[in-house]
Amino acid sequence: MRGLGDTRSRRGSELAFAALLLSSLAVGMAALVALLADVIHDGAGWVTWRLLTQAPSADPAVAGARPAILATIYLGLLLLAMVVPVGVASAVYLEEYARKERWYNRLLEIAIQNLAGVPSIVYGILGLAFIVRGAGLGRVLLAGAIILALLTLPTVIIASREAIRAVSDSIRQGAYALGATRWQVVSRQVLPAALPGIATGTILALSRGLGETAPLLMIGALTFIAFDPTLLGPFTALPVQIYNWIRQPQAEFRRLAAAAILLLLALVLSLNAAAIWIRDRAQRRW
Amino acid sequence: MRATLQEELDRLEEALQEEAELVLRSLRGAIAVLTEQDLELADEIIAFDDEVDRAYLALEQDVEELLARQTPVARDLRLVLASLHVNLHLERAADLCVTMCKLAKLVASSPADPAVVASFREMGERAETMLRVAMQALAGRDVAGAESLVEMDELIDRANRRLVGRILDLGSDPDRREWGLRMLVISRCLERIGDHAVDIGEQTAYLVTGELREFTDASHPGSEDE
Amino acid sequence: MVAIVDPARLLERRPSAQVERPSCVFELRDVSVLYSGKAALKGISLDIQARLITAIIGPSGCGKSTFIRCLNRMNDLIPGAKVRGTILYHGQDLYAAEVDPVEVRRRIGMVFQKPNPFPKSIFDNVAFGPRVLGLREDLGARVERALRQAALWEEVKDRLDASALTLSGGQQQRLCIARCLAVEPEVILMDEPASALDPIATAAIEDLMHELKREYTIVIVTHNMQQAARVADMTAFFSVDVGPEGERAGILVEYDRTEKIFTQPADPRTEGYVTGRFG
């Protein structure tokens, strides 16, 4: 009988493969760590209360990012208010009500998937043409919010659809068999069960949207705003503020920019953490 | 668990015990016919056998359906198989009572021999007791009780052998010889009823132990002399 | 092809049966079901009697589940499914235009093969049906009654708020039965209710069916013949009929009292199936 095999050669190739995977991971991680270290080195000392409460100024000693921070928060809230109802409703329609074999529903699906991949600057151009000029809103916060909403909508729809699809069909069958109407099945069984997935997807879309710079620049998020933003007034946002400060010659402004980057990172990371926490909680309940 | 199966098994045993009561009635009647020469009773007993037959057939059908539907195993299966056998033994015992009544009618004209009548009473009462004991042992799953039937059967066997001797001594009168033959057959019927009771006891032992064996091997290695 | 059997004879054998004339709950005449043009069931005609357990047996692909789903209009949910022929429920056409499927499913409940408790608490599971139907008074009592009828109350009465998913498979299936009972149906349809359960849990479900039969009409699909033999009063044997072009559809071969099907089946196909010599 042949011996039970020479494990040494196999072990060798297994180790080599594992080493390859680890080194790929290490390269990625190293790049990230390097970027982070650079930013922290530059900006750590400049994350002060002043950064959060003061308006920008030509003098870096007294400059702050308050309008930008407020605008980013407002944008976030408006984004949620617009994208969640529309996105979830669309997902519910596509998954629960639409007859999948109809041609217009298939067209809709393809359109949404493509829209998710469109570069954000295109949304900026479209927003400029149709919302700022076409609808006459002007270069205001609301317009920015609408554009970001349109940008993140496909992602939310796709994530919500995945979450809804993940709800086991046996749950639906059980609910129908008890005499529930389609709406009752959706509202009382499918959506509650899909909620964690929908929330996760929404928050991830939100954190992406808050980091977008190009479309906001396109519609004229003015770079020097010293007053608190309002819904229908001019505005700037944190990414734009960072962009502006980077362009200044003074070294201090670059440090301020790094600090603002840290702020933005903190915001995005905490949103992502919230998403993970929600998903975890839901899985434990099940 | 398996409430239905248990209900059906209980009903089966009940049916068996009820059938045994019918058979005991037949036997008591037959003994009365033999000892009192009551010919009307003989006709009743013969007609009554239809009820025993109905019970027999119903039980057979119940067993068939129980096996098909419930697929019993282990002890439950042994109970069902034992019931089939006991059913048959009871029905044959009842048939033997009918035979005795028919024979009694045939010899009604001849004078009765008190010794023979006494013998028949003794054998008949013993057979009746044996059937009762057998059915009680079955209900109580009592193997010792079932085994005791072998000794009880001894009395019937001895009485049967004595009668054979007496009949052989009857002489050459053809009427007496015909009467003697019929008496022999009646005696043989009673002896067979005793054997059926022992067989029922064997089924009880099978039900409890899982082993099917003849009781007579255990306590009586000698053969019968007829 | 259909034996319209006199079920009165059936009631004589049962010791504690009420002596009442059994009535007909469903009457099917020449029912066919097509999925996107392909026939899954052809020409089914039979009657289902009240407060009996009727079992549907047959090889896979013979349309047993399709058949049972016709009885509570669950086939409506499958796009491309069409039901032809007549199905009468207490004399009323189940598929008439003015019939509300929601009301149908309230009266005719269903338990599925794989237990499918909702990811909610035990209480909310059982209360779901009454809540969606607007039966909100006395919800607690209704839930308790349903759980008692499903022989689950003693095991869960102290943890009604626990997630239903913490129950064992057998308990989950009984929970699904309780859920169904909570809306007070007349008929309970069971699509292979014990095939995902171990033998002890299966025996518990079978004993439960025996109890429920006193109040409810039960129709059960099972691929386990012995189960049909144990629990059912009437048994229908379905088989696959192969048409001239090779198209396969389910047909009813024999429908009779269970004792008869398992001791003296009339059709040789039935005999071939129950003795396991099929194919």
Coordinates of C-alpha atoms in Angstrom, one line a residue, chain C residues 15-262:
Chain C
P15 CA -65.0 3.8 20.7
S16 CA -65.6 7.4 21.8
A17 CA -67.0 8.8 18.5
Q18 CA -70.0 11.0 18.6
V19 CA -72.8 9.4 16.7
E20 CA -73.5 12.1 14.1
R21 CA -73.7 11.9 10.4
P22 CA -70.4 13.2 9.0
S23 CA -70.6 16.1 6.7
C24 CA -68.6 17.0 3.6
V25 CA -66.2 19.9 4.0
F26 CA -64.6 19.9 0.6
E27 CA -65.9 18.6 -2.7
L28 CA -63.5 18.5 -5.6
R29 CA -64.7 17.8 -9.1
D30 CA -62.2 17.4 -11.9
V31 CA -59.6 19.7 -10.5
S32 CA -56.4 20.4 -12.4
V33 CA -53.6 22.7 -11.6
L34 CA -51.2 24.2 -14.1
Y35 CA -47.9 26.0 -13.4
S36 CA -47.1 28.2 -16.4
G37 CA -49.1 26.0 -18.7
K38 CA -47.7 22.6 -17.5
A39 CA -50.1 20.4 -15.6
A40 CA -49.1 19.4 -12.1
L41 CA -52.4 17.8 -11.2
K42 CA -55.1 16.4 -13.5
G43 CA -58.7 15.5 -13.0
I44 CA -58.9 15.2 -9.2
S45 CA -62.3 14.4 -7.8
L46 CA -62.8 13.5 -4.2
D47 CA -64.7 14.6 -1.0
I48 CA -63.1 15.4 2.3
Q49 CA -65.2 14.7 5.4
A50 CA -65.5 16.7 8.5
R51 CA -63.5 15.8 11.7
L52 CA -61.6 13.0 10.1
I53 CA -57.9 12.9 9.2
T54 CA -57.4 12.5 5.5
A55 CA -54.0 11.6 4.3
I56 CA -52.5 12.1 0.9
I57 CA -49.7 9.7 0.0
G58 CA -47.8 9.0 -3.2
P59 CA -44.3 9.2 -4.7
S60 CA -42.5 12.5 -5.1
G61 CA -43.7 14.7 -7.9
C62 CA -47.3 13.4 -7.8
G63 CA -48.7 16.8 -6.8
K64 CA -49.5 16.2 -3.2
S65 CA -48.4 19.6 -2.0
T66 CA -49.9 21.2 -5.0
F67 CA -53.2 19.6 -4.1
I68 CA -53.2 20.7 -0.5
R69 CA -52.3 24.2 -1.5
C70 CA -55.5 24.4 -3.6
L71 CA -57.6 24.0 -0.5
N72 CA -56.5 27.2 1.1
R73 CA -55.7 29.2 -2.1
M74 CA -52.0 29.3 -1.4
N75 CA -51.4 28.6 -5.0
D76 CA -52.7 32.1 -5.7
L77 CA -49.3 33.3 -4.4
I78 CA -47.4 31.5 -7.1
P79 CA -47.2 33.5 -10.3
G80 CA -48.3 31.5 -13.3
A81 CA -50.4 29.0 -11.3
K82 CA -53.9 28.3 -12.5
V83 CA -56.5 26.1 -10.9
R84 CA -59.2 24.6 -13.0
G85 CA -62.3 22.6 -12.0
T86 CA -64.5 23.0 -9.0
I87 CA -63.6 23.1 -5.4
L88 CA -66.5 23.6 -3.1
Y89 CA -66.1 24.4 0.6
H90 CA -69.4 23.7 2.4
G91 CA -71.1 24.0 -0.9
Q92 CA -69.5 27.3 -1.8
D93 CA -67.1 27.8 -4.7
L94 CA -63.7 28.5 -3.2
Y95 CA -62.4 30.2 -6.3
A96 CA -65.4 32.4 -7.0
A97 CA -64.5 36.0 -7.8
E98 CA -66.2 37.4 -4.7
V99 CA -64.4 35.1 -2.3
D100 CA -61.8 36.8 -0.1
P101 CA -58.6 34.6 0.1
V102 CA -57.8 36.1 3.5
E103 CA -61.1 34.8 4.9
V104 CA -60.4 31.4 3.3
R105 CA -57.0 31.2 4.9
R106 CA -58.5 32.1 8.3
R107 CA -60.9 29.2 8.1
I108 CA -58.4 26.8 6.5
G109 CA -55.0 26.9 8.2
M110 CA -51.7 25.4 7.2
V111 CA -48.7 23.9 8.9
F112 CA -45.6 23.5 6.8
Q113 CA -42.9 20.8 6.5
K114 CA -40.1 22.8 8.0
P115 CA -41.2 24.5 11.2
N116 CA -41.3 28.2 10.4
P117 CA -41.6 30.2 13.6
F118 CA -41.4 34.0 13.1
P119 CA -38.3 35.6 14.6
K120 CA -40.4 37.0 17.4
S121 CA -41.3 35.9 20.9
I122 CA -43.4 32.8 21.5
F123 CA -46.4 35.0 22.5
D124 CA -46.1 37.2 19.4
N125 CA -45.9 34.2 17.2
V126 CA -49.2 32.8 18.4
A127 CA -50.8 36.3 18.6
F128 CA -49.8 37.2 15.0
G129 CA -52.8 35.6 13.4
P130 CA -55.4 37.1 15.7
R131 CA -53.7 40.5 15.5
V132 CA -53.7 40.7 11.7
L133 CA -57.3 39.6 11.6
G134 CA -58.3 42.2 14.1
L135 CA -59.2 39.8 16.9
R136 CA -57.7 41.7 19.7
E137 CA -59.9 41.2 22.7
D138 CA -58.7 38.7 25.2
L139 CA -55.4 38.0 23.3
G140 CA -53.8 36.4 26.3
A141 CA -56.5 33.9 26.8
R142 CA -56.6 33.1 23.1
V143 CA -52.9 32.5 23.0
E144 CA -53.1 30.2 26.1
R145 CA -56.0 28.2 24.6
A146 CA -54.1 27.7 21.4
L147 CA -50.9 26.6 23.2
R148 CA -52.9 24.2 25.4
Q149 CA -54.6 22.7 22.4
A150 CA -51.2 22.2 20.8
A151 CA -49.9 20.5 23.9
L152 CA -47.2 23.2 24.3
W153 CA -48.6 25.3 27.1
E154 CA -46.9 23.5 30.0
E155 CA -43.5 23.7 28.4
V156 CA -43.6 27.4 27.5
K157 CA -46.0 29.1 30.0
D158 CA -43.1 30.6 32.0
R159 CA -41.2 32.0 29.0
L160 CA -43.7 33.4 26.6
D161 CA -41.4 36.3 25.9
A162 CA -38.5 34.2 24.9
S163 CA -37.6 34.0 21.2
A164 CA -39.4 31.2 19.4
L165 CA -36.1 30.2 17.9
T166 CA -34.9 28.9 21.2
L167 CA -37.4 26.0 21.0
S168 CA -36.5 22.6 19.8
G169 CA -37.7 21.4 16.4
G170 CA -40.6 19.5 17.7
Q171 CA -41.6 22.4 20.0
Q172 CA -41.3 24.8 17.1
Q173 CA -43.7 22.7 15.0
R174 CA -46.2 22.6 17.8
L175 CA -45.8 26.3 18.1
C176 CA -46.7 26.6 14.4
I177 CA -49.8 24.4 15.1
A178 CA -50.7 26.7 18.0
R179 CA -50.3 29.7 15.7
C180 CA -52.7 28.1 13.3
L181 CA -55.2 27.2 16.0
A182 CA -55.2 30.7 17.4
V183 CA -57.4 32.0 14.6
E184 CA -59.9 29.2 15.2
P185 CA -59.9 27.5 11.8
E186 CA -62.2 24.7 10.8
V187 CA -59.7 22.9 8.8
I188 CA -56.0 22.3 9.4
L189 CA -53.8 21.4 6.4
M190 CA -50.5 19.8 7.1
D191 CA -47.8 19.5 4.5
E192 CA -45.4 16.8 5.8
P193 CA -45.5 18.2 9.3
A194 CA -43.2 15.7 10.9
S195 CA -40.7 15.0 8.1
A196 CA -38.1 17.3 9.6
L197 CA -38.5 15.9 13.1
D198 CA -37.0 13.0 15.1
P199 CA -39.2 10.0 16.0
I200 CA -40.1 11.2 19.4
A201 CA -41.2 14.6 18.2
T202 CA -43.0 12.8 15.4
A203 CA -44.9 10.6 17.8
A204 CA -45.9 13.7 19.8
I205 CA -47.3 15.4 16.7
E206 CA -49.2 12.3 15.8
D207 CA -50.8 12.0 19.2
L208 CA -51.7 15.7 18.9
M209 CA -53.4 15.1 15.6
H210 CA -55.4 12.3 17.2
E211 CA -56.6 14.9 19.8
L212 CA -57.2 17.7 17.4
K213 CA -59.4 15.4 15.2
R214 CA -62.2 15.8 17.7
E215 CA -62.7 19.4 16.8
Y216 CA -60.9 20.0 13.5
T217 CA -60.8 18.5 10.0
I218 CA -57.3 17.6 9.2
V219 CA -55.7 16.9 5.8
I220 CA -52.2 15.7 5.9
V221 CA -49.7 15.2 3.1
T222 CA -47.0 12.7 4.0
H223 CA -44.4 10.7 2.1
N224 CA -44.2 8.4 5.1
M225 CA -46.8 5.7 4.5
Q226 CA -46.6 4.2 7.9
Q227 CA -47.5 7.6 9.3
A228 CA -50.6 7.7 7.1
A229 CA -51.5 4.2 8.2
R230 CA -51.2 5.2 11.9
V231 CA -53.0 8.5 11.9
A232 CA -55.4 8.7 9.0
D233 CA -59.1 7.7 8.7
M234 CA -59.2 8.1 5.0
T235 CA -56.2 7.8 2.6
A236 CA -55.9 9.1 -0.9
F237 CA -53.1 7.6 -3.1
F238 CA -51.8 9.9 -5.8
S239 CA -49.5 8.9 -8.5
V240 CA -47.7 10.3 -11.6
D241 CA -49.3 9.8 -14.9
V242 CA -47.1 10.1 -17.9
G243 CA -48.8 11.5 -21.0
P244 CA -48.2 10.6 -24.7
E245 CA -45.4 13.2 -25.0
G246 CA -43.8 12.4 -21.7
E247 CA -45.4 15.1 -19.8
R248 CA -46.0 14.2 -16.1
A249 CA -49.0 15.1 -14.1
G250 CA -50.4 13.9 -10.7
I251 CA -53.6 11.9 -10.7
L252 CA -55.7 10.3 -8.0
V253 CA -55.5 6.6 -8.1
E254 CA -57.5 5.4 -5.1
Y255 CA -59.3 7.0 -2.2
D256 CA -60.7 4.8 0.6
R257 CA -60.7 4.1 4.3
T258 CA -57.1 3.6 5.5
E259 CA -57.7 0.0 6.6
K260 CA -58.8 -0.9 3.2
I261 CA -55.8 0.9 1.4
F262 CA -53.4 -1.0 3.6

